[in-house]
Coordinates of N, CA, C and O in Angstrom, one line a residue:
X1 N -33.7 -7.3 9.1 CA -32.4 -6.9 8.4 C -32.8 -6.0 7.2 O -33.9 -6.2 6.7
X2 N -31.9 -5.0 6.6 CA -32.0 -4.1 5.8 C -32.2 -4.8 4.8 O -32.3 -6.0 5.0
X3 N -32.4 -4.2 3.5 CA -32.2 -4.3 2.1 C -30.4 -3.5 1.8 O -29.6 -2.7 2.3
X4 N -30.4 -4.7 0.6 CA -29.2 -4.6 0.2 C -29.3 -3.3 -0.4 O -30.4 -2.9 -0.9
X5 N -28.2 -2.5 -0.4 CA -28.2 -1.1 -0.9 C -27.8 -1.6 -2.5 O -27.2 -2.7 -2.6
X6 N -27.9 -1.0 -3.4 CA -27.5 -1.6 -5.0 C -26.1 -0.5 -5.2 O -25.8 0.6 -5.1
X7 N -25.6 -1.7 -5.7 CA -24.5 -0.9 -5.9 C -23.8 0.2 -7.1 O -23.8 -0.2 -8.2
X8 N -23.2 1.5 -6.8 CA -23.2 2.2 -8.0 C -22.5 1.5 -8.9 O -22.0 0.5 -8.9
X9 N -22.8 2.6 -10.1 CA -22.6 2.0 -11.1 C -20.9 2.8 -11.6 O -20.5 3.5 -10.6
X10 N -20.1 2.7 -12.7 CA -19.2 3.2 -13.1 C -19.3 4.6 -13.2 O -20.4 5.0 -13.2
X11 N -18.4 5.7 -13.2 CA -18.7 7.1 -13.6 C -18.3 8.0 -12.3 O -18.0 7.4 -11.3
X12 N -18.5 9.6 -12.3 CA -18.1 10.6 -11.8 C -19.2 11.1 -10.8 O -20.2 11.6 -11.3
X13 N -19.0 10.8 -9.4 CA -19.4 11.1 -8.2 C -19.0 12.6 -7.3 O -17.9 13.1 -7.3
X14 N -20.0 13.1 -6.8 CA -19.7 14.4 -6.1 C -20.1 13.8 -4.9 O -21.1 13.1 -4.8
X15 N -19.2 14.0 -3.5 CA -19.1 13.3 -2.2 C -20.2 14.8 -1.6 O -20.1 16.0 -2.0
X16 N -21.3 14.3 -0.5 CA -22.2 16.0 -0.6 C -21.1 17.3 0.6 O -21.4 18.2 1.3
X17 N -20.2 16.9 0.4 CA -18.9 18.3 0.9 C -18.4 18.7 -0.4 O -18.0 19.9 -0.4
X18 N -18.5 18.1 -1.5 CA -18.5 18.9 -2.7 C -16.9 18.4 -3.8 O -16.5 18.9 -4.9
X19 N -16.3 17.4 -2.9 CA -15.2 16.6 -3.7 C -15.6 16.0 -4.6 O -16.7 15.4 -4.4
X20 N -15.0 15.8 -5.8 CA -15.2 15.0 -6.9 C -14.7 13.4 -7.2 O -13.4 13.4 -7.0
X21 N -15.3 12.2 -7.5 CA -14.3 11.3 -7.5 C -14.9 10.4 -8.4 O -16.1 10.1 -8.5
X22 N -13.9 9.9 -9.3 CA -14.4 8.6 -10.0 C -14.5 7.4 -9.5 O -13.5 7.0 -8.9
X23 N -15.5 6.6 -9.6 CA -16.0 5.4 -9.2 C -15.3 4.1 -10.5 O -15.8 4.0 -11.6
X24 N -14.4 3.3 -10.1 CA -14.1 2.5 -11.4 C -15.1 1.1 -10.9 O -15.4 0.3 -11.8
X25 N -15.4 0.9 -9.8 CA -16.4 -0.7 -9.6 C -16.3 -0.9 -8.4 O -15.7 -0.1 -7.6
X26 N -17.1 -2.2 -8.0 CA -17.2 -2.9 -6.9 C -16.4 -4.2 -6.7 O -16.6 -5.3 -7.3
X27 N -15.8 -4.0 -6.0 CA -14.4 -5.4 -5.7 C -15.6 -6.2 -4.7 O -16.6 -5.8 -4.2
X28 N -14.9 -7.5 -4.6 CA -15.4 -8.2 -3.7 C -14.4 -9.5 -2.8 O -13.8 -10.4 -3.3
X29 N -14.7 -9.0 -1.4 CA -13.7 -9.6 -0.6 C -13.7 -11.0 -0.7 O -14.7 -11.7 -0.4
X30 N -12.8 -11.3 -1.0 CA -13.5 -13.3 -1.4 C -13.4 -13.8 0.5 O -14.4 -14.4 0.9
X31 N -12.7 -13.5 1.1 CA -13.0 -14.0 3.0 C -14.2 -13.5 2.9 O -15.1 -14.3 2.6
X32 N -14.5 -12.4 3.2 CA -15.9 -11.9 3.7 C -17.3 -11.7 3.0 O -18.3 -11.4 3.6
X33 N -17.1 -12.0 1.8 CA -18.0 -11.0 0.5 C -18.5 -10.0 0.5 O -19.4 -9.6 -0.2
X34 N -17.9 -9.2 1.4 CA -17.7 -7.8 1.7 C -17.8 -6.9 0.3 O -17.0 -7.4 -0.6
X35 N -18.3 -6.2 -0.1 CA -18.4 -5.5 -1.2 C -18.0 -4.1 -1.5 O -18.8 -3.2 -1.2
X36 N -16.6 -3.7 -2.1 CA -16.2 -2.3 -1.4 C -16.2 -1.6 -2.8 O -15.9 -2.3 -3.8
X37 N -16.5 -0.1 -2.8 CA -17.0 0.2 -3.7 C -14.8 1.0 -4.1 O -14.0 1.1 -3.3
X38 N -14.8 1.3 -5.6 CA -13.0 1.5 -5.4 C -13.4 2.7 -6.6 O -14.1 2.7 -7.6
X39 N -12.1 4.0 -5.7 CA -12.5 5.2 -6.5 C -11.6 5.9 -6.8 O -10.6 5.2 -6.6
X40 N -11.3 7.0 -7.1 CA -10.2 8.1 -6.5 C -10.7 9.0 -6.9 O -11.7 9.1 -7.6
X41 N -9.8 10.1 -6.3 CA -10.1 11.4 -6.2 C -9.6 12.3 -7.4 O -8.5 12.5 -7.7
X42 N -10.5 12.6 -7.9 CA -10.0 14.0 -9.1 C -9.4 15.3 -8.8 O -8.9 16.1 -9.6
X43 N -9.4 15.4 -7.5 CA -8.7 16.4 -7.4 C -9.3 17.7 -7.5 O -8.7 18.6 -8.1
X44 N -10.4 17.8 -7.1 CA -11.6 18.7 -7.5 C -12.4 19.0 -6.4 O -12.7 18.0 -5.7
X45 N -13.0 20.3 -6.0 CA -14.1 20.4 -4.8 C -15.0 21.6 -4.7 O -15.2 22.3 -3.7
X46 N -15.6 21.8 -5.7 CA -17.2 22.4 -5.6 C -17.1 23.4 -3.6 O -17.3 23.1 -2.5
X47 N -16.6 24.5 -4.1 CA -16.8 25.3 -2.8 C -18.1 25.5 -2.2 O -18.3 26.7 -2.2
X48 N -19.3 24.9 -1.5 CA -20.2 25.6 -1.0 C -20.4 26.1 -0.1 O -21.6 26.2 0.2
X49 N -19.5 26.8 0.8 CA -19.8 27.1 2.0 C -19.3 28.6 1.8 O -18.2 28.8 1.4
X50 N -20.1 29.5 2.2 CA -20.0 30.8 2.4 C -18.7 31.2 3.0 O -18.6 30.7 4.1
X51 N -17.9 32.0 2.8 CA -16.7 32.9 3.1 C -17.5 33.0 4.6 O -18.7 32.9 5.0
X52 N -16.0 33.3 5.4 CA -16.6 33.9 6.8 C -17.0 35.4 6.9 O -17.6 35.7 7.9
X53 N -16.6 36.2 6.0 CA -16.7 37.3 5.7 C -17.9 37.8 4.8 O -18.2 39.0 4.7
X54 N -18.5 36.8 4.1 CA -19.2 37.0 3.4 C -20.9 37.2 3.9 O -21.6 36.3 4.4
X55 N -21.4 38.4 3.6 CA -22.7 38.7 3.8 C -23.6 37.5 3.3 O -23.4 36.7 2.4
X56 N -24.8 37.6 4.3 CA -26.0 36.4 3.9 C -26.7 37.0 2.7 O -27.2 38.0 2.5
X57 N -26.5 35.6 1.6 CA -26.8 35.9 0.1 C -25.8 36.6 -1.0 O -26.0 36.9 -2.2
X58 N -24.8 36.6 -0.3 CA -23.6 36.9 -1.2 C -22.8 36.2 -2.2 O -21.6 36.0 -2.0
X59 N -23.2 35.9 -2.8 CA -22.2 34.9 -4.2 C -20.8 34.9 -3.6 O -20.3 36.0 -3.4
X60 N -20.0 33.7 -3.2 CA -18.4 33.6 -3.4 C -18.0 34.2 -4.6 O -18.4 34.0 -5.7
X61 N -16.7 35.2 -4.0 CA -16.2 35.3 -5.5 C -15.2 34.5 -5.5 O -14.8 33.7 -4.6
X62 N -14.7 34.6 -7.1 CA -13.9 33.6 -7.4 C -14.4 32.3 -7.6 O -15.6 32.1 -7.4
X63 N -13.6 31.1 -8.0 CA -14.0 29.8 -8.7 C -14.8 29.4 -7.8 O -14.8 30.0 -6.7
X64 N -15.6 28.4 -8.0 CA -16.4 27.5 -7.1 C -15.6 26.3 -7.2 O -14.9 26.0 -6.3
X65 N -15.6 25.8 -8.0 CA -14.5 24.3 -8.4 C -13.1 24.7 -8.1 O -12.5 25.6 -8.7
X66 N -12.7 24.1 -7.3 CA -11.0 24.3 -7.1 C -10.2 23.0 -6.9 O -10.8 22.0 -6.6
X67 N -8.9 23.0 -7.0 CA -8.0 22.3 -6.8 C -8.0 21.7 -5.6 O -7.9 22.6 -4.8
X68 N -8.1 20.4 -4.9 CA -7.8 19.8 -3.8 C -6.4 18.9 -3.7 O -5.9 18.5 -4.8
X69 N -5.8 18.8 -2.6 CA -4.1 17.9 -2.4 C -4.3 16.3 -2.6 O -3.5 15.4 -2.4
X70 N -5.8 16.2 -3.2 CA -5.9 14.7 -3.1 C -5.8 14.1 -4.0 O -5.6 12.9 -3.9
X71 N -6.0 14.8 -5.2 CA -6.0 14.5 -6.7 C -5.6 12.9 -6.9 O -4.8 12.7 -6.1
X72 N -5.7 11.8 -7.6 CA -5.7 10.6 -7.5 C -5.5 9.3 -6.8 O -5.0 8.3 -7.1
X73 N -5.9 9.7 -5.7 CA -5.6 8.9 -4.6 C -6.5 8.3 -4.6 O -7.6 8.7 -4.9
X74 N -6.1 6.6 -4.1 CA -7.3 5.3 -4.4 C -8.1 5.4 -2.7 O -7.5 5.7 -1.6
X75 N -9.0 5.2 -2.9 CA -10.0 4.9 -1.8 C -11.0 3.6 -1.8 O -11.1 3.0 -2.8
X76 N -11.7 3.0 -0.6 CA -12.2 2.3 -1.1 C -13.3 2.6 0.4 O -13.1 3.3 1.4
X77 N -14.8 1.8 -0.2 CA -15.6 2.3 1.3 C -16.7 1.2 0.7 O -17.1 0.9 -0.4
X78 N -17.1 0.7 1.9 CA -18.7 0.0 1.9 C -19.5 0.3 0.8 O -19.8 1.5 0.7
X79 N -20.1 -0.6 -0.2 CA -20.9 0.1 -0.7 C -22.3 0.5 0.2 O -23.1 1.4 -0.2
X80 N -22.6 -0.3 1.5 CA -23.6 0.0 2.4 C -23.3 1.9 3.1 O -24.3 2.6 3.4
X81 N -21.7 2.4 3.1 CA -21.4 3.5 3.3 C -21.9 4.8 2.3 O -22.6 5.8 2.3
X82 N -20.8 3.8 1.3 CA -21.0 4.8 -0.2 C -22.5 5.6 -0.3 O -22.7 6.8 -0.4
X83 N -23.4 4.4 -0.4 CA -24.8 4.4 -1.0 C -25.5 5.3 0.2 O -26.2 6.2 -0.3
X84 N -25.4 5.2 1.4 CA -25.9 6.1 2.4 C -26.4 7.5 2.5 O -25.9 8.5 1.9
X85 N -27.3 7.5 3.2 CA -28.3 9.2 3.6 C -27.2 9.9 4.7 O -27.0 9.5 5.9
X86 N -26.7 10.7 4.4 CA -26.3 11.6 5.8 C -26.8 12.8 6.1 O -27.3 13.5 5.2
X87 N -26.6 13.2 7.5 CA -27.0 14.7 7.6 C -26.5 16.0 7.0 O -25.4 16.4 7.3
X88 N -26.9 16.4 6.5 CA -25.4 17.7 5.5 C -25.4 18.3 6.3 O -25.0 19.3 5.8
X89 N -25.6 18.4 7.4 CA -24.4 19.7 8.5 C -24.5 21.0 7.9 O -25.6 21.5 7.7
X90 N -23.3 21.6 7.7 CA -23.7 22.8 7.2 C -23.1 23.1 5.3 O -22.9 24.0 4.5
X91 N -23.2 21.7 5.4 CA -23.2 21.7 3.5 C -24.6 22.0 3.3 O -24.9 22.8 2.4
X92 N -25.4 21.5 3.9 CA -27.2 21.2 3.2 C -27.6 21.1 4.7 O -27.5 20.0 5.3
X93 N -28.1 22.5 5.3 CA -28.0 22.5 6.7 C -30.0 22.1 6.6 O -30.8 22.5 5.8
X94 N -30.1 21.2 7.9 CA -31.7 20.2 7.9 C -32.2 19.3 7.0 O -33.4 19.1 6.9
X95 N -31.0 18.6 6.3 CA -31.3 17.9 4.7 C -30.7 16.9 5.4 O -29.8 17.0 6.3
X96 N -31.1 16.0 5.1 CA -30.4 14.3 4.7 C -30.4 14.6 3.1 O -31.2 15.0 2.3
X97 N -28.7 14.0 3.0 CA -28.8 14.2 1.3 C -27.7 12.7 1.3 O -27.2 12.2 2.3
X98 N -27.7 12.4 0.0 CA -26.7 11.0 -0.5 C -25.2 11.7 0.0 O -24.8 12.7 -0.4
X99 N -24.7 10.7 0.8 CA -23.2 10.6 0.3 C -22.3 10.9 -0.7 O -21.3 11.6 -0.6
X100 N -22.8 10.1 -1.8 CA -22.5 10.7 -3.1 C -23.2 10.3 -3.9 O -24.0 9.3 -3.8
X101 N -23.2 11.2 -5.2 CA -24.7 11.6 -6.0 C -23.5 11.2 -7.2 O -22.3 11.6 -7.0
X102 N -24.0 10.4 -8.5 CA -23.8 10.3 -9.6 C -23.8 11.6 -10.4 O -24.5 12.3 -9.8
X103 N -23.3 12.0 -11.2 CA -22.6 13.2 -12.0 C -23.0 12.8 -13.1 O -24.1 13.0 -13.6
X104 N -21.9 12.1 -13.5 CA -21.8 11.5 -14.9 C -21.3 9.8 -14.8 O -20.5 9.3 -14.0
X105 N -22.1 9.1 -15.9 CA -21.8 7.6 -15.8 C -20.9 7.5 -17.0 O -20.9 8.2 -18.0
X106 N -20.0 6.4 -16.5 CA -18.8 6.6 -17.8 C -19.8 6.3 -18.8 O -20.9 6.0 -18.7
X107 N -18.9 6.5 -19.8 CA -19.4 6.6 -20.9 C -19.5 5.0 -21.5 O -19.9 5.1 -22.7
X108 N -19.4 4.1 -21.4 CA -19.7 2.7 -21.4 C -21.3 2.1 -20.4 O -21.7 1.0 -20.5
X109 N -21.6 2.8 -20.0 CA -22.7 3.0 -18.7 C -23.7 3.9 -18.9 O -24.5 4.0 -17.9
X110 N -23.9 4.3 -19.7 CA -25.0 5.6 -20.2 C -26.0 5.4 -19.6 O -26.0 4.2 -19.2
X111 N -27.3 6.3 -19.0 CA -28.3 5.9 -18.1 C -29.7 5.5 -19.2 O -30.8 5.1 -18.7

């Protein structure tokens, strides 16, 4: 059996497709002790992926951070999910990178 994944901590998360979201804690299912990590969305997404038009090594123009339709919407996921290695596809094409990477820890949480 695995090791328990530890769970994040409070503060601002980038998902590796490049959304932003605040992490407020870890709930715990009292039936199951299921442990779900609870967040929402800022409404934010870090553009990485090259224009289709765009030549190899070409800077995107325009913003990199933009507006997403999801802006405060609650979520909730495994912290065994949350905490996870995935393939980045063609975010981070041959990379296993985190699901989501800590940004900033609230400010009650300092590292």
């Amino acid at each position: 059996m695995g090791e328990t994944p530890k769970a994040p901590r409070p503060g601002v998360y980038q998902h590796y497709q490049g959304a932003f979201y605040q992490v407020f804690g870890v709930a715990e299912d009292p039936e199951t002790a299921g442990k779900w990590v609870v967040y929402r969305s800022l409404g934010m997404t870090e553009d990485w992926l090259p224009k289709d038009d765009a030549a190899p090594g070409d800077t995107p123009p325009g913003p990199r951070v933009v507006k997403n339709p999801s802006g405060g919407a609650l979520a909730v996921c495994t912290v065994e999910r949350f905490t996870q290695e995935v393939a980045g596809g063609d975010y981070w094409p041959g990379r296993r990178v985190p699901r989501f990477r800590l940004i900033s820890p609230s400010a009650g949480d300092a590292i």
